[in-house]
Amino acid sequence: MAYSDKVLDHYQNPRNVGSLDKNDPNVGTGVVGAPECGDVMKLQIRVDDSGKIVEAKFKTYGCGSAIASSSLATEWLKGTSVDAAAQIKNTQIVEELSLPPVKIHCSVLAEDAIKAAIEDWRTKKSALSGKSALSGIAAEAKS
Amino acid sequence: MFGLTRSLDIDAQALEKRYLALSRECHPDLLRTQEVGDCAAVLQRSAEVNDAFSILRDPWRRARALLETASPGVLDRNKKLDPTFLADALELAEEVAFAKQEHVQPLQRRLAACVDADWAALRTAIEHGDLDAAARRFHASHYHKKALSDLELKA
């Protein structure tokens, strides 16, 4: 089985490799894995106040297709809104990278990682707004 | 088939004894005079015995078979591992990838200890009847074993 040129390109020159501070409230982190093949994918997004993804980073331990899928995902994520990012489907990744059927699970992993990162960011956001709501009640009770 | 109690730990000697006895019963060479129709059945049987033996003698393959027999699909249902664990696994993989020669041995020992710990936890989970936890630990061990085999390539 031969890798497509696009997979090779992402594999040899992966985009946006690295990490963001996972404790930053504006950063969402998704870590997912495929136990059968021992692949792990970490994908992180930094979201601004308007809900736009301003930065995306990844680290992947796995085959060329897994690396390419996550590298491509970070390219697509940057500059898009969180809501649009949530709509990204693994089939789009398959199409763009011409992944063969045996490598489709790599694109599924990338989609899962995107969803997990968004979920993490949303959880952080709602926890924060929950806190400020609580402090509001306390302030009212005091006055 | 082997007439042994179904459990995670088995008596390796008893297993081998049963395997040899079963092999004699269905060894194609010893049954050459039989009818042609029987021949296929004997071959089939001997292949089954060999498969079963190779699974049973390997602790991890035995564990997989035990889990799947006790609760079919349990491994598939528990594929999602804790993100914190996965993040650690990613760090381990990175450490392996960039390990300098002098760090290979200590890292090897650490990873081997991780695999041992996985096995112990798997056993405890099975003892407590928590097959889901056992399945997750089975999957987790994969990452440690993969890191270990990657490291062996460097050693």
XYZ file of C-alpha atoms in Angstrom:
298
model
C 0.000 0.000 0.000
C 1.425 3.341 -1.010
C 0.828 6.542 0.889
C -0.583 9.438 -1.095
C 1.634 12.467 -1.759
C -0.424 14.524 0.664
C 0.075 12.019 3.467
C 3.810 11.937 2.757
C 3.949 15.730 2.742
C 2.216 16.004 6.135
C 4.314 13.153 7.488
C 7.581 14.726 6.405
C 6.582 18.309 7.216
C 3.966 18.079 9.925
C 2.169 21.385 10.527
C 1.596 22.834 13.978
C 3.430 20.243 16.016
C 3.659 21.149 19.671
C 1.714 21.810 22.829
C -0.363 24.573 24.350
C -0.797 25.130 28.087
C -3.575 22.732 29.007
C -4.399 24.783 32.114
C -5.090 27.928 30.077
C -8.869 28.556 30.268
C -8.931 29.408 26.556
C -7.245 26.169 25.553
C -9.133 22.971 24.843
C -7.243 19.663 24.904
C -8.314 16.393 23.358
C -6.321 13.201 23.812
C -7.603 10.079 22.123
C -6.145 6.690 21.341
C -6.665 3.539 19.335
C -5.582 0.707 21.625
C -5.398 -1.972 18.893
C -2.550 -0.187 17.152
C -1.255 1.777 20.137
C -1.762 5.162 18.482
C -2.207 8.306 20.568
C -3.253 11.707 19.304
C -3.251 14.946 21.285
C -4.910 17.947 19.732
C -5.186 21.373 21.314
C -7.007 24.551 20.321
C -6.800 28.099 21.606
C -10.074 29.964 21.248
C -10.528 33.735 21.401
C -13.491 35.582 22.977
C -15.458 35.538 19.739
C -15.310 31.731 19.572
C -12.674 31.643 16.852
C -9.860 29.118 16.942
C -6.688 31.181 16.784
C -4.163 28.423 17.347
C -4.092 24.650 16.961
C -1.324 22.229 17.931
C -0.952 18.492 17.863
C 1.271 15.643 18.912
C 0.693 12.205 17.505
C 2.361 8.902 18.118
C 1.327 6.574 15.368
C 1.537 5.716 11.710
C 1.976 8.151 8.832
C -1.758 8.388 8.229
C -2.467 9.213 11.868
C 0.183 11.938 11.811
C -1.092 13.316 8.505
C -4.723 13.258 9.679
C -3.953 15.257 12.800
C -1.598 17.629 10.991
C -4.299 18.350 8.408
C -6.886 18.786 11.167
C -4.842 21.539 12.822
C -4.560 23.329 9.477
C -8.316 23.237 9.038
C -8.974 24.290 12.623
C -6.876 27.433 12.585
C -8.988 30.493 11.819
C -12.298 28.700 11.893
C -15.065 29.038 14.479
C -15.554 26.394 17.161
C -19.009 25.668 15.781
C -17.671 25.086 12.270
C -14.845 22.965 13.675
C -17.366 20.733 15.410
C -18.796 19.927 11.977
C -15.559 18.522 10.559
C -16.088 14.901 9.563
C -13.540 12.153 9.226
C -14.753 11.512 5.679
C -13.439 14.942 4.666
C -10.009 13.956 5.968
C -10.198 10.622 4.141
C -11.030 12.442 0.927
C -8.363 15.125 1.257
C -5.593 12.622 2.068
C -6.893 9.790 -0.162
C -6.664 7.394 2.767
C -7.175 3.716 1.910
C -9.899 1.764 3.780
C -7.412 0.223 6.248
C -6.413 3.725 7.383
C -9.862 5.193 7.848
C -9.621 4.654 11.599
C -6.808 7.244 11.652
C -9.192 9.892 10.350
C -11.810 8.787 12.892
C -9.207 9.308 15.581
C -8.574 12.847 14.304
C -12.294 13.643 14.337
C -12.556 12.262 17.878
C -9.592 14.412 18.916
C -11.207 17.565 17.496
C -14.470 16.798 19.290
C -12.663 16.029 22.555
C -10.698 19.297 22.368
C -13.871 21.317 21.734
C -15.671 19.482 24.520
C -12.809 20.234 26.922
C -12.855 23.926 25.997
C -16.667 24.109 26.416
C -16.470 22.388 29.797
C -13.863 24.894 30.934
C -15.965 27.813 29.668
C -19.132 26.673 31.412
C -17.222 25.960 34.628
C -15.907 29.522 34.527
C -19.286 31.116 33.878
C -20.699 28.877 36.614
C -18.156 30.285 39.023
C -18.924 33.886 38.159
C -22.650 33.195 38.531
C -21.963 31.770 41.974
C -19.929 34.751 43.025
C -22.784 36.948 41.805
C -25.182 35.236 44.166
C -22.745 35.628 47.037
C -22.408 39.333 46.294
C -26.181 39.757 46.247
C -26.569 37.878 49.485
C -24.014 40.143 51.144
C -25.568 43.443 50.075
C -10.663 -28.754 25.059
C -7.756 -28.925 27.462
C -9.899 -29.793 30.421
C -8.263 -27.165 32.616
C -10.072 -24.741 34.889
C -10.797 -21.475 33.133
C -8.701 -18.871 34.923
C -6.095 -16.209 34.276
C -3.277 -18.229 35.792
C -2.797 -21.740 34.603
C -0.465 -24.574 35.376
C 1.987 -24.413 32.474
C 3.156 -27.979 33.038
C -0.366 -29.377 33.064
C -1.127 -27.378 29.930
C 1.857 -28.787 28.090
C 1.059 -32.327 29.211
C -2.511 -32.007 27.938
C -1.247 -30.487 24.704
C 1.098 -33.388 24.063
C -1.617 -35.931 24.867
C -4.119 -34.189 22.597
C -1.532 -33.904 19.847
C -0.878 -37.620 19.953
C -4.591 -38.303 19.683
C -4.951 -36.281 16.542
C -1.522 -36.154 14.989
C -1.936 -36.536 11.214
C 1.216 -38.665 10.882
C 0.057 -41.221 13.431
C -3.335 -41.627 11.834
C -2.282 -42.096 8.257
C -4.129 -45.357 7.775
C -7.528 -43.826 8.455
C -10.180 -43.064 5.854
C -9.647 -39.979 3.669
C -12.760 -38.296 5.089
C -11.428 -38.715 8.610
C -8.150 -37.246 7.496
C -9.619 -33.782 6.985
C -11.332 -33.928 10.364
C -8.086 -34.971 12.023
C -6.191 -32.116 10.390
C -8.874 -29.699 11.456
C -8.744 -30.990 15.005
C -4.984 -30.825 15.158
C -5.020 -27.235 13.881
C -7.552 -26.335 16.584
C -5.424 -27.907 19.274
C -2.365 -25.994 18.074
C -4.253 -22.683 17.966
C -5.681 -23.193 21.416
C -2.281 -24.093 22.809
C -0.569 -21.052 21.352
C -3.262 -18.819 22.883
C -3.230 -20.504 26.269
C 0.534 -20.531 26.707
C 0.782 -16.754 26.164
C -0.526 -14.933 29.287
C -1.817 -11.867 27.413
C -3.510 -13.850 24.667
C -4.975 -16.047 27.372
C -6.287 -12.956 29.157
C -7.859 -11.676 25.946
C -9.568 -15.019 25.323
C -10.731 -15.191 28.926
C -12.271 -11.699 28.779
C -13.949 -12.270 25.437
C -15.348 -15.622 26.555
C -16.671 -14.239 29.827
C -18.187 -11.162 28.199
C -18.211 -11.090 24.393
C -17.361 -7.634 23.010
C -15.987 -6.369 26.315
C -12.715 -5.243 24.717
C -14.508 -3.355 21.994
C -16.803 -1.637 24.479
C -13.895 -0.344 26.548
C -11.662 1.121 23.895
C -11.935 4.679 25.223
C -9.173 5.138 27.716
C -8.802 7.914 30.240
C -7.274 11.021 28.557
C -4.830 11.477 31.430
C -3.523 7.971 30.843
C -3.270 8.613 27.108
C -1.379 11.849 27.704
C 1.090 9.923 29.852
C 1.367 7.253 27.167
C 2.155 9.966 24.638
C 4.894 11.324 26.893
C 6.350 7.847 27.323
C 6.353 7.362 23.557
C 8.182 10.674 23.195
C 10.707 9.659 25.808
C 11.311 6.410 23.945
C 11.677 8.184 20.615
C 14.265 10.619 21.939
C 15.979 8.354 24.468
C 19.742 8.598 24.489
C 21.670 5.352 24.611
C 22.409 5.656 28.344
C 18.697 6.090 29.127
C 17.556 3.019 27.232
C 18.139 0.503 30.027
C 16.497 2.430 32.876
C 13.571 3.222 30.596
C 13.300 -0.429 29.653
C 13.053 -1.349 33.328
C 10.414 1.325 33.917
C 8.297 0.141 31.009
C 8.631 -3.495 32.032
C 7.404 -2.465 35.492
C 4.435 -0.731 33.831
C 3.542 -3.927 31.971
C 3.851 -5.919 35.211
C 1.605 -3.404 36.957
C -0.916 -3.725 34.113
C -0.929 -7.471 34.559
C -1.413 -7.201 38.330
C -4.262 -4.716 37.873
C -5.850 -6.913 35.212
C -5.753 -9.850 37.585
C -7.262 -7.828 40.450
C -10.034 -6.516 38.194
C -10.900 -10.025 37.020
C -10.869 -11.276 40.614
C -13.365 -8.556 41.496
C -15.489 -9.462 38.499
C -14.966 -6.006 36.978
C -14.419 -7.096 33.386
C -14.764 -3.562 32.013
C -11.870 -2.360 34.135
C -9.926 -5.474 33.151
C -10.543 -4.737 29.460
C -9.381 -1.136 29.853
C -6.230 -2.306 31.575
C -5.692 -4.842 28.820
C -5.802 -1.992 26.287
C -3.563 0.175 28.451
C -0.923 -2.542 28.509
C -0.729 -2.265 24.721
C 0.798 1.190 24.950
C 3.442 0.027 27.396
C 4.249 -3.047 25.315
C 4.482 -0.985 22.155
C 6.813 1.515 23.837
C 8.905 -1.381 25.065
C 9.209 -2.948 21.624
C 10.041 0.449 20.104
C 12.769 0.795 22.672
C 14.133 -2.642 21.874
C 14.670 -1.484 18.312
C 16.972 1.226 19.676
C 18.851 -1.014 22.094
